[in-house]
Amino acid sequence: MEQTKQQRVAELTDQLNRYRHEYYNLNAPSVTDEVYDSLFDELARLEQETGICMANSPTQTVGCSVVSELKKTPHPIPLLSLDKTKSISELYDFINGQLILLMLKLDGLTVKLTYEGGKLIEAATRGDGEVGEDITHNSRGISGIPQTIPYQNRLVVTGEAFIHPSDFDALKVSLLDSTGKPYKNGRNLAAGSVRLLDAAACKERRVCFQAFNVLEGFEQYPYKGQRLRCVEQLGFTLCKYLASQKPLKLEDVSAAVKHLQDFAAAQDIPIDGIVLTYNDVAYAKSCGRTGHHYKDGLALKFADDLYETTLCEIEWTPTRTGEIAPVAVFDPVEIDGCQVSRASLHNLSFIEGLELVPGNRIMVSKRNQIIPHIEENLDRGKFALDAVVPRQCPCCGQPTRIHQTEGGTRVVFCDNIGCDTRQLRKFVHFTGQKAMNIVGLSESALEKFIGKGWLHSYMDLYRLDQHRAEITQMEGLGEKSWQNIWDAIQHSRMTTFDRYLISMDIPMIGNTASRALCQQFQGSPEKFEAAVLSRFDFTQLPDIGPTMHANIYHWFRQEENWVLWSELRRFVHIMAYQPPAAGNSSKSTLFTGLTVVVTGKVEPYTREEINAKIESLGAHAGSSVSSRTDYLICGENAGSKLDKARQLGIKILSPNEFFRMAGESA
């Protein structure tokens, strides 16, 4: 009976607000004054009986307020996100025998509500998870937020502010965003609405709130589901969820996901996925967190979110290989809290495939929540090659050409090896941390030296002392800066075979391949040269496939590269090869002799550190997924390697599973 009264309070609040809108704003009341007054009296009586009064209740005489700015407010308990997957089987694996909640992933803006002594004292946005914005003034314009509750202890509830799709369709006709353009989707409109300075304007946006978690309060209950039922009795509308009562099978999870999807569609609720969290609060806390997300849950994303925007221009930039790389510049869109306005267009074939020209309406995503990507062109049929391809290199002004690779990909190319930008990129690579590691020699300094005509080949770096007097007089470069640069150049003279090989910039020969070649030829440039001359089959080595094999021979077929390989040796010393420390690899492990590849971030390790860990277990740390890969360690923000591993049926390990198999705790 008590539950019915609470539901009636929320129902009457929304009903009476609708009648008020019809009367005052539309001049078209649908009920008589007598009916309105009767319902108003019923609501006032129920509010007194239950102790629940919604923030937007018509019984409250307090008007809508206006603030001059949104003040920052910290979150003592960080409002972090959850890790994501697109696979129901991964969602099922995550359960790990625990009781769980499966809940709608509402498509809006996360809001935190704080109550003290039964009164709402603060409403705040999620912000960056650590600090949000105070939107308490707008709480009266958002449906579903109680202003007073019959619970006197501290209560902190999180939920989602969103707009029903049908309401968005009605609102988008007349509302414009901060740039003067129509809102692209209900999520953006909801996010913009709750952050308005004028609460009256927020009230017109039909924003709703549904609770999905209790951060503080009702600590006597050990399960999240119990705490949610408690706040439901305080007048909150809950985000739809299902709670497991026993261990689930994969088909149970699939059926539950389908049920929740159907519910959202029938109830006109915007969602972009399903959230799984552990129901046991103590167990959930024991899972810990990363800097990005809590580990007690996993979000099933239906697809990468798409955002409509307009392509403004295509920028072309020469690379160190001579290929001119295209980048899309478009009207900014907000994705996952970040403003995105640029995305790689990869090559000419990609542009032609989408028929892209400036002015097109395009759909943009953030693939795997990391990389901005153009997914679709909504204005096909207007493509013209001359409208997008530059006739001259944007750096040196020399004519460009369209080149087709062996794989059939069309690219725009600058053949001028003296092109300043192309030269700069090559020197940036050569001096980089993974190559010759000339610390302190910045890109801006290299650009100045190239502009002065002092750097034509890598060997010229080791003759820079000829220009010392001029360098120390250059803006931003004094005697101390020069000495630091020269010391770093001298230090780079002592190097290793793998660094030397990386510095040559042979296409695709990076850390992993150079390390494999270093081990194969004991760090000897002479043995490597002999292998090249004898047509050694490099594909027999781990991580070197036919393309890398061909790249090595193609590079050495060019006379200027042989000269570089030999001449630079006069300026540097390649140190004697030091085999990797045996470490644990002297003992047999579950990974001994296997190839293990990593994708994504495995905290707290850098990529080099986790690869070193893999090597210490007697395994080979691969750089790419192939049929020879035995395991893929899938960390946070996994990339395309995960998709390829699934296609090949390769065993995928979470970081925790890897560490357990290695005999360590995560």
PDB file of N, CA, C and O in Angstrom, residues 23 34 138 206 238 242-243 283 301 306 421 442 470 508 594 624 646 659:
ATOM      1  N   TYR A  23      -2.250  24.811 -19.607  1.00  0.00           N
ATOM      2  CA  TYR A  23      -3.029  25.986 -19.212  1.00  0.00           C
ATOM      3  C   TYR A  23      -2.249  27.285 -19.448  1.00  0.00           C
ATOM      4  O   TYR A  23      -2.754  28.231 -20.066  1.00  0.00           O
ATOM      5  N   GLU A  34     -11.839  22.398 -11.556  1.00  0.00           N
ATOM      6  CA  GLU A  34     -12.261  21.551 -10.445  1.00  0.00           C
ATOM      7  C   GLU A  34     -11.447  20.258 -10.402  1.00  0.00           C
ATOM      8  O   GLU A  34     -11.021  19.809  -9.331  1.00  0.00           O
ATOM      9  N   ASN A 138      18.729  23.438 -11.009  1.00  0.00           N
ATOM     10  CA  ASN A 138      17.924  22.828 -12.070  1.00  0.00           C
ATOM     11  C   ASN A 138      17.146  21.599 -11.610  1.00  0.00           C
ATOM     12  O   ASN A 138      16.391  21.028 -12.400  1.00  0.00           O
ATOM     13  N   ARG A 206      11.943  18.855 -20.696  1.00  0.00           N
ATOM     14  CA  ARG A 206      11.363  17.524 -20.430  1.00  0.00           C
ATOM     15  C   ARG A 206      12.432  16.492 -20.034  1.00  0.00           C
ATOM     16  O   ARG A 206      12.422  15.338 -20.486  1.00  0.00           O
ATOM     17  N   LEU A 238      13.397   4.046 -10.544  1.00  0.00           N
ATOM     18  CA  LEU A 238      14.622   3.274 -10.755  1.00  0.00           C
ATOM     19  C   LEU A 238      14.839   2.973 -12.223  1.00  0.00           C
ATOM     20  O   LEU A 238      13.889   2.756 -12.984  1.00  0.00           O
ATOM     21  N   LEU A 242      17.414  -6.245 -13.808  1.00  0.00           N
ATOM     22  CA  LEU A 242      17.087  -7.630 -13.468  1.00  0.00           C
ATOM     23  C   LEU A 242      18.179  -8.147 -12.546  1.00  0.00           C
ATOM     24  O   LEU A 242      19.363  -7.913 -12.789  1.00  0.00           O
ATOM     25  N   ALA A 243      17.784  -8.838 -11.490  1.00  0.00           N
ATOM     26  CA  ALA A 243      18.746  -9.376 -10.519  1.00  0.00           C
ATOM     27  C   ALA A 243      18.750 -10.895 -10.595  1.00  0.00           C
ATOM     28  O   ALA A 243      17.692 -11.528 -10.608  1.00  0.00           O
ATOM     29  N   TYR A 283      31.755  -7.539  -2.155  1.00  0.00           N
ATOM     30  CA  TYR A 283      32.550  -8.158  -3.227  1.00  0.00           C
ATOM     31  C   TYR A 283      32.872  -7.129  -4.305  1.00  0.00           C
ATOM     32  O   TYR A 283      33.995  -7.089  -4.820  1.00  0.00           O
ATOM     33  N   LYS A 301      28.167  -2.568 -24.863  1.00  0.00           N
ATOM     34  CA  LYS A 301      27.824  -1.512 -25.818  1.00  0.00           C
ATOM     35  C   LYS A 301      27.268  -2.166 -27.079  1.00  0.00           C
ATOM     36  O   LYS A 301      27.870  -3.085 -27.627  1.00  0.00           O
ATOM     37  N   LEU A 306      27.305   7.058 -32.899  1.00  0.00           N
ATOM     38  CA  LEU A 306      27.538   7.860 -34.087  1.00  0.00           C
ATOM     39  C   LEU A 306      27.040   9.280 -33.859  1.00  0.00           C
ATOM     40  O   LEU A 306      25.982   9.491 -33.260  1.00  0.00           O
ATOM     41  N   THR A 421      59.153  19.126 -44.736  1.00  0.00           N
ATOM     42  CA  THR A 421      58.317  18.391 -43.772  1.00  0.00           C
ATOM     43  C   THR A 421      58.680  16.919 -43.757  1.00  0.00           C
ATOM     44  O   THR A 421      58.759  16.289 -42.699  1.00  0.00           O
ATOM     45  N   SER A 442      64.636  18.815 -29.729  1.00  0.00           N
ATOM     46  CA  SER A 442      63.202  18.933 -29.987  1.00  0.00           C
ATOM     47  C   SER A 442      62.898  19.051 -31.475  1.00  0.00           C
ATOM     48  O   SER A 442      63.778  19.349 -32.296  1.00  0.00           O
ATOM     49  N   GLU A 470      76.591  29.755 -34.309  1.00  0.00           N
ATOM     50  CA  GLU A 470      75.294  30.247 -34.791  1.00  0.00           C
ATOM     51  C   GLU A 470      74.145  29.711 -33.942  1.00  0.00           C
ATOM     52  O   GLU A 470      73.175  30.428 -33.673  1.00  0.00           O
ATOM     53  N   MET A 508      57.596  -0.709 -41.110  1.00  0.00           N
ATOM     54  CA  MET A 508      57.029  -1.739 -40.235  1.00  0.00           C
ATOM     55  C   MET A 508      58.048  -2.402 -39.312  1.00  0.00           C
ATOM     56  O   MET A 508      57.676  -3.246 -38.494  1.00  0.00           O
ATOM     57  N   LEU A 594      55.671 -19.972 -25.998  1.00  0.00           N
ATOM     58  CA  LEU A 594      54.462 -19.494 -26.674  1.00  0.00           C
ATOM     59  C   LEU A 594      54.626 -18.043 -27.115  1.00  0.00           C
ATOM     60  O   LEU A 594      55.539 -17.340 -26.680  1.00  0.00           O
ATOM     61  N   SER A 624      51.907  -8.268 -33.226  1.00  0.00           N
ATOM     62  CA  SER A 624      50.692  -8.356 -34.021  1.00  0.00           C
ATOM     63  C   SER A 624      50.093  -9.749 -33.886  1.00  0.00           C
ATOM     64  O   SER A 624      50.791 -10.718 -33.577  1.00  0.00           O
ATOM     65  N   ARG A 646      39.643 -12.793 -32.197  1.00  0.00           N
ATOM     66  CA  ARG A 646      38.354 -13.506 -32.188  1.00  0.00           C
ATOM     67  C   ARG A 646      38.134 -14.231 -33.509  1.00  0.00           C
ATOM     68  O   ARG A 646      37.654 -15.374 -33.529  1.00  0.00           O
ATOM     69  N   PHE A 659      47.960 -12.747 -15.065  1.00  0.00           N
ATOM     70  CA  PHE A 659      48.785 -12.719 -13.859  1.00  0.00           C
ATOM     71  C   PHE A 659      48.581 -13.985 -13.016  1.00  0.00           C
ATOM     72  O   PHE A 659      49.527 -14.483 -12.414  1.00  0.00           O
TER      73      PHE A 659
END
